[in-house]
Every structure is written in structure tokens, then in C-alpha cells.
C-alpha atoms as a PDB file:
ATOM      1  CA  GLU A   1      99.668  -2.315 131.669  1.00  0.00           C
ATOM      2  CA  ARG A   2     102.960  -0.421 132.118  1.00  0.00           C
ATOM      3  CA  ILE A   3     106.658  -0.822 133.041  1.00  0.00           C
ATOM      4  CA  THR A   4     108.117   2.318 133.800  1.00  0.00           C
ATOM      5  CA  PHE A   5     112.117   2.568 134.669  1.00  0.00           C
ATOM      6  CA  TYR A   6     112.798   4.590 138.109  1.00  0.00           C
ATOM      7  CA  GLY A   7     116.373   5.156 139.082  1.00  0.00           C
ATOM      8  CA  GLY A   8     116.434   1.687 141.223  1.00  0.00           C
ATOM      9  CA  GLY A   9     114.371  -0.064 140.646  1.00  0.00           C
ATOM     10  CA  ILE A  10     111.085  -0.768 138.937  1.00  0.00           C
ATOM     11  CA  ALA A  11     107.339   0.044 138.860  1.00  0.00           C
ATOM     12  CA  LEU A  12     104.968  -2.123 136.889  1.00  0.00           C
ATOM     13  CA  SER A  13     101.570  -0.874 136.761  1.00  0.00           C
ATOM     14  CA  LYS A  14      98.248  -3.281 135.852  1.00  0.00           C
ATOM     15  CA  SER A  15      95.105  -2.257 134.849  1.00  0.00           C
ATOM     16  CA  GLY A  16      92.832  -2.663 137.118  1.00  0.00           C
ATOM     17  CA  MET A  17      94.453  -2.784 140.428  1.00  0.00           C
ATOM     18  CA  GLU A  18      91.541  -0.632 141.199  1.00  0.00           C
ATOM     19  CA  SER A  19      89.138  -2.851 141.254  1.00  0.00           C
ATOM     20  CA  LEU A  20      90.915  -5.112 143.401  1.00  0.00           C
ATOM     21  CA  THR A  21      90.061  -5.175 148.048  1.00  0.00           C
ATOM     22  CA  ASP A  22      92.100  -3.150 149.385  1.00  0.00           C
ATOM     23  CA  ALA A  23      93.082  -6.523 151.330  1.00  0.00           C
ATOM     24  CA  LYS A  24      94.109  -7.671 147.894  1.00  0.00           C
ATOM     25  CA  ARG A  25      95.790  -4.802 147.531  1.00  0.00           C
ATOM     26  CA  LEU A  26      97.775  -4.723 150.453  1.00  0.00           C
ATOM     27  CA  VAL A  27      98.376  -8.054 149.547  1.00  0.00           C
ATOM     28  CA  ILE A  28     100.559  -7.297 146.314  1.00  0.00           C
ATOM     29  CA  LEU A  29     101.800  -4.377 147.634  1.00  0.00           C
ATOM     30  CA  SER A  30     103.833  -6.160 151.074  1.00  0.00           C
ATOM     31  CA  ALA A  31     104.687  -8.992 148.969  1.00  0.00           C
ATOM     32  CA  GLY A  32     107.963  -7.424 147.598  1.00  0.00           C
ATOM     33  CA  CYS A  33     108.690  -7.317 151.053  1.00  0.00           C
ATOM     34  CA  SER A  34     108.417 -10.069 152.568  1.00  0.00           C
ATOM     35  CA  VAL A  35     109.459 -11.587 149.430  1.00  0.00           C
ATOM     36  CA  ASN A  36     112.455 -10.107 150.739  1.00  0.00           C
ATOM     37  CA  LEU A  37     112.770 -10.506 154.196  1.00  0.00           C
ATOM     38  CA  LEU A  38     112.265 -13.783 153.270  1.00  0.00           C
ATOM     39  CA  VAL A  39     115.738 -14.243 150.817  1.00  0.00           C
ATOM     40  CA  ALA A  40     117.537 -12.758 153.750  1.00  0.00           C
ATOM     41  CA  ALA A  41     116.224 -15.351 156.326  1.00  0.00           C
ATOM     42  CA  ALA A  42     116.871 -17.844 154.474  1.00  0.00           C
ATOM     43  CA  CYS A  43     120.323 -16.171 153.849  1.00  0.00           C
ATOM     44  CA  PHE A  44     121.207 -15.331 157.523  1.00  0.00           C
ATOM     45  CA  ALA A  45     120.600 -18.658 158.664  1.00  0.00           C
ATOM     46  CA  MET A  46     123.482 -19.729 156.426  1.00  0.00           C
ATOM     47  CA  GLN A  47     125.600 -19.126 159.163  1.00  0.00           C
ATOM     48  CA  GLY A  48     129.566 -19.412 158.052  1.00  0.00           C
ATOM     49  CA  ASN A  49     128.247 -18.262 154.788  1.00  0.00           C
ATOM     50  CA  ASP A  50     130.023 -14.374 153.632  1.00  0.00           C
ATOM     51  CA  THR A  51     128.416 -14.603 150.461  1.00  0.00           C
ATOM     52  CA  ALA A  52     124.903 -15.743 151.086  1.00  0.00           C
ATOM     53  CA  ALA A  53     125.096 -13.502 154.718  1.00  0.00           C
ATOM     54  CA  VAL A  54     126.243 -10.024 151.830  1.00  0.00           C
ATOM     55  CA  PHE A  55     122.554 -11.867 149.856  1.00  0.00           C
ATOM     56  CA  GLY A  56     120.735 -11.182 153.075  1.00  0.00           C
ATOM     57  CA  ALA A  57     122.351  -8.031 153.871  1.00  0.00           C
ATOM     58  CA  VAL A  58     120.863  -6.345 150.295  1.00  0.00           C
ATOM     59  CA  ASN A  59     117.832  -7.630 150.579  1.00  0.00           C
ATOM     60  CA  LEU A  60     117.158  -6.753 154.165  1.00  0.00           C
ATOM     61  CA  ILE A  61     118.459  -2.969 152.814  1.00  0.00           C
ATOM     62  CA  ILE A  62     115.872  -3.698 149.796  1.00  0.00           C
ATOM     63  CA  CYS A  63     113.394  -4.536 151.601  1.00  0.00           C
ATOM     64  CA  ILE A  64     113.775  -1.742 154.342  1.00  0.00           C
ATOM     65  CA  PHE A  65     113.601   1.076 151.380  1.00  0.00           C
ATOM     66  CA  ASN A  66     110.808  -0.577 149.557  1.00  0.00           C
ATOM     67  CA  ALA A  67     108.733  -0.058 153.227  1.00  0.00           C
ATOM     68  CA  LEU A  68     109.357   3.672 153.049  1.00  0.00           C
ATOM     69  CA  PRO A  69     106.287   5.288 152.498  1.00  0.00           C
ATOM     70  CA  ILE A  70     108.905   7.488 150.441  1.00  0.00           C
ATOM     71  CA  GLY A  71     107.765   8.918 146.449  1.00  0.00           C
ATOM     72  CA  TYR A  72     107.054   5.481 144.431  1.00  0.00           C
ATOM     73  CA  PHE A  73     108.117   3.116 146.919  1.00  0.00           C
ATOM     74  CA  ASP A  74     105.425   0.314 148.079  1.00  0.00           C
ATOM     75  CA  GLY A  75     105.164   1.744 151.199  1.00  0.00           C
ATOM     76  CA  ALA A  76     104.129   4.724 150.359  1.00  0.00           C
ATOM     77  CA  GLU A  77     101.481   2.866 148.376  1.00  0.00           C
ATOM     78  CA  VAL A  78     100.114   0.746 151.274  1.00  0.00           C
ATOM     79  CA  LEU A  79     100.324   4.246 154.029  1.00  0.00           C
ATOM     80  CA  GLU A  80      98.169   5.719 150.793  1.00  0.00           C
ATOM     81  CA  LEU A  81      95.336   2.505 150.849  1.00  0.00           C
ATOM     82  CA  LEU A  82      95.693   2.896 154.863  1.00  0.00           C
ATOM     83  CA  LEU A  83      94.932   6.438 155.070  1.00  0.00           C
ATOM     84  CA  THR A  84      91.749   5.595 152.736  1.00  0.00           C
ATOM     85  CA  GLY A  85      90.043   3.996 155.290  1.00  0.00           C
ATOM     86  CA  PHE A  86      89.833   6.947 157.461  1.00  0.00           C
ATOM     87  CA  VAL A  87      90.055   9.894 154.789  1.00  0.00           C
ATOM     88  CA  SER A  88      89.321  10.758 151.697  1.00  0.00           C
ATOM     89  CA  LEU A  89      91.426   9.995 148.835  1.00  0.00           C
ATOM     90  CA  ARG A  90      92.562  13.706 147.907  1.00  0.00           C
ATOM     91  CA  THR A  91      93.343  13.692 151.799  1.00  0.00           C
ATOM     92  CA  ALA A  92      95.616  10.979 151.933  1.00  0.00           C
ATOM     93  CA  GLU A  93      97.636  11.638 149.077  1.00  0.00           C
ATOM     94  CA  LYS A  94      98.083  15.366 150.657  1.00  0.00           C
ATOM     95  CA  VAL A  95      99.434  12.938 153.506  1.00  0.00           C
ATOM     96  CA  LYS A  96     101.489  10.974 151.935  1.00  0.00           C
ATOM     97  CA  LYS A  97     103.103  13.494 150.259  1.00  0.00           C
ATOM     98  CA  ILE A  98     104.073  14.971 152.951  1.00  0.00           C
ATOM     99  CA  ILE A  99     105.147  12.477 155.629  1.00  0.00           C
ATOM    100  CA  GLY A 100     107.112  11.403 152.426  1.00  0.00           C
ATOM    101  CA  THR A 101     108.605  14.878 151.779  1.00  0.00           C
ATOM    102  CA  ALA A 102     109.405  15.118 155.976  1.00  0.00           C
ATOM    103  CA  LEU A 103     110.920  11.185 155.808  1.00  0.00           C
ATOM    104  CA  ALA A 104     112.946  12.077 152.883  1.00  0.00           C
ATOM    105  CA  LEU A 105     114.583  15.083 154.641  1.00  0.00           C
ATOM    106  CA  ILE A 106     114.495  14.181 158.293  1.00  0.00           C
ATOM    107  CA  ILE A 107     116.639  10.830 156.663  1.00  0.00           C
ATOM    108  CA  THR A 108     119.370  13.648 154.678  1.00  0.00           C
ATOM    109  CA  ALA A 109     119.522  15.928 157.857  1.00  0.00           C
ATOM    110  CA  GLY A 110     119.994  12.597 160.371  1.00  0.00           C
ATOM    111  CA  VAL A 111     123.459  11.439 157.390  1.00  0.00           C
ATOM    112  CA  ILE A 112     124.774  15.076 156.980  1.00  0.00           C
ATOM    113  CA  VAL A 113     124.875  15.599 160.717  1.00  0.00           C
ATOM    114  CA  TYR A 114     126.050  11.881 161.336  1.00  0.00           C
ATOM    115  CA  CYS A 115     128.984  13.029 158.719  1.00  0.00           C
ATOM    116  CA  VAL A 116     129.553  16.134 161.232  1.00  0.00           C
ATOM    117  CA  MET A 117     129.420  14.100 164.512  1.00  0.00           C
ATOM    118  CA  CYS A 118     131.959  11.746 163.287  1.00  0.00           C
ATOM    119  CA  GLY A 119     134.126  14.310 161.738  1.00  0.00           C
ATOM    120  CA  GLU A 120     133.680  10.996 158.669  1.00  0.00           C
ATOM    121  CA  SER A 121     133.325  12.627 154.872  1.00  0.00           C
ATOM    122  CA  VAL A 122     130.405  11.454 153.061  1.00  0.00           C
ATOM    123  CA  SER A 123     130.631   8.394 151.074  1.00  0.00           C
ATOM    124  CA  LEU A 124     129.759   8.387 147.257  1.00  0.00           C
ATOM    125  CA  SER A 125     127.697   5.439 148.002  1.00  0.00           C
ATOM    126  CA  LEU A 126     125.725   7.496 150.744  1.00  0.00           C
ATOM    127  CA  PHE A 127     125.304  10.263 149.336  1.00  0.00           C
ATOM    128  CA  PHE A 128     123.531   9.143 146.372  1.00  0.00           C
ATOM    129  CA  VAL A 129     121.140   7.055 148.499  1.00  0.00           C
ATOM    130  CA  VAL A 130     119.910  10.301 149.787  1.00  0.00           C
ATOM    131  CA  LEU A 131     120.184  11.806 146.509  1.00  0.00           C
ATOM    132  CA  PHE A 132     118.058   8.672 145.404  1.00  0.00           C
ATOM    133  CA  LEU A 133     115.541   9.288 148.514  1.00  0.00           C
ATOM    134  CA  ILE A 134     115.206  13.111 147.373  1.00  0.00           C
ATOM    135  CA  GLN A 135     114.997  12.107 143.880  1.00  0.00           C
ATOM    136  CA  ALA A 136     111.855   9.576 144.587  1.00  0.00           C
ATOM    137  CA  GLN A 137     109.888  11.929 146.781  1.00  0.00           C
ATOM    138  CA  LEU A 138     110.663  14.594 144.034  1.00  0.00           C
ATOM    139  CA  VAL A 139     109.246  12.262 140.877  1.00  0.00           C
ATOM    140  CA  SER A 140     106.346  10.667 142.891  1.00  0.00           C
END
């Protein structure tokens, strides 16, 4: 059992996870995003409450990021798990790495194109989001 702290979160590693069935692993890997979606839906249902709306938006953003198949995010692990149903683990890991790198580059390019086309300067928070995505992919 191990807890690893990353730039924007933590990763919990439990021994014995590999002995679980793929269906159970999929449920565990999807649990974080599912909870974020449920919290966001509950917050958005509280119409007229600005604090709840902000909290809901934050949970929705966390869900989206965690679902990305980049680096150590749960989306990358789900992708690898699904791919191993069709190809070997080694091939699945390579495909996951390629998809994660491509997606991180596409998001980075999209941010740059958006800033250039709209004449906007890159906000510091947007810069750190892109940096975080690249770091997540490189660390994995």
C-alpha cells in the first residue's frame, strides 16, 4: 500500500489490485469521476446558490481532468484496462503512452491557438494547467 503525492493530487496504490477482476478494477477506477459527477449534479440542482454552483463547476472540472487518458489520471488506467482486453499489456501501455502524449500536445496546441486567434494573453492559471498536463504525462 502506498500514497504518492503529485503536483495536483494523490495516487493510492493498493497491493492486490491486480488480482481483482477487470470489472471490479473498472468500478474502482471510475469511482472518483462518478463521485465528482454526482456532487456536481447535486450542486447544479441547487439553483440560485452561487457557492454551490462554483463547487459544482470545480467538481465537474476535476471529473473531466481525472477522466483524461493522460499520465497517472484514472482515465489512462481505464484506457489501459480496456485495451488489455484486445492486446497484450505491453502493447496497451505503449498505446496509452502515445494517446496520452498526443492528447497533452493537442490540448497545449489548442490553448496556444486559442490565445493567438483571440488575441488573448495566456493567464497564469491556464499556463499552469497546461504545464500540469505535460508534467502528468512525463511522470507516468
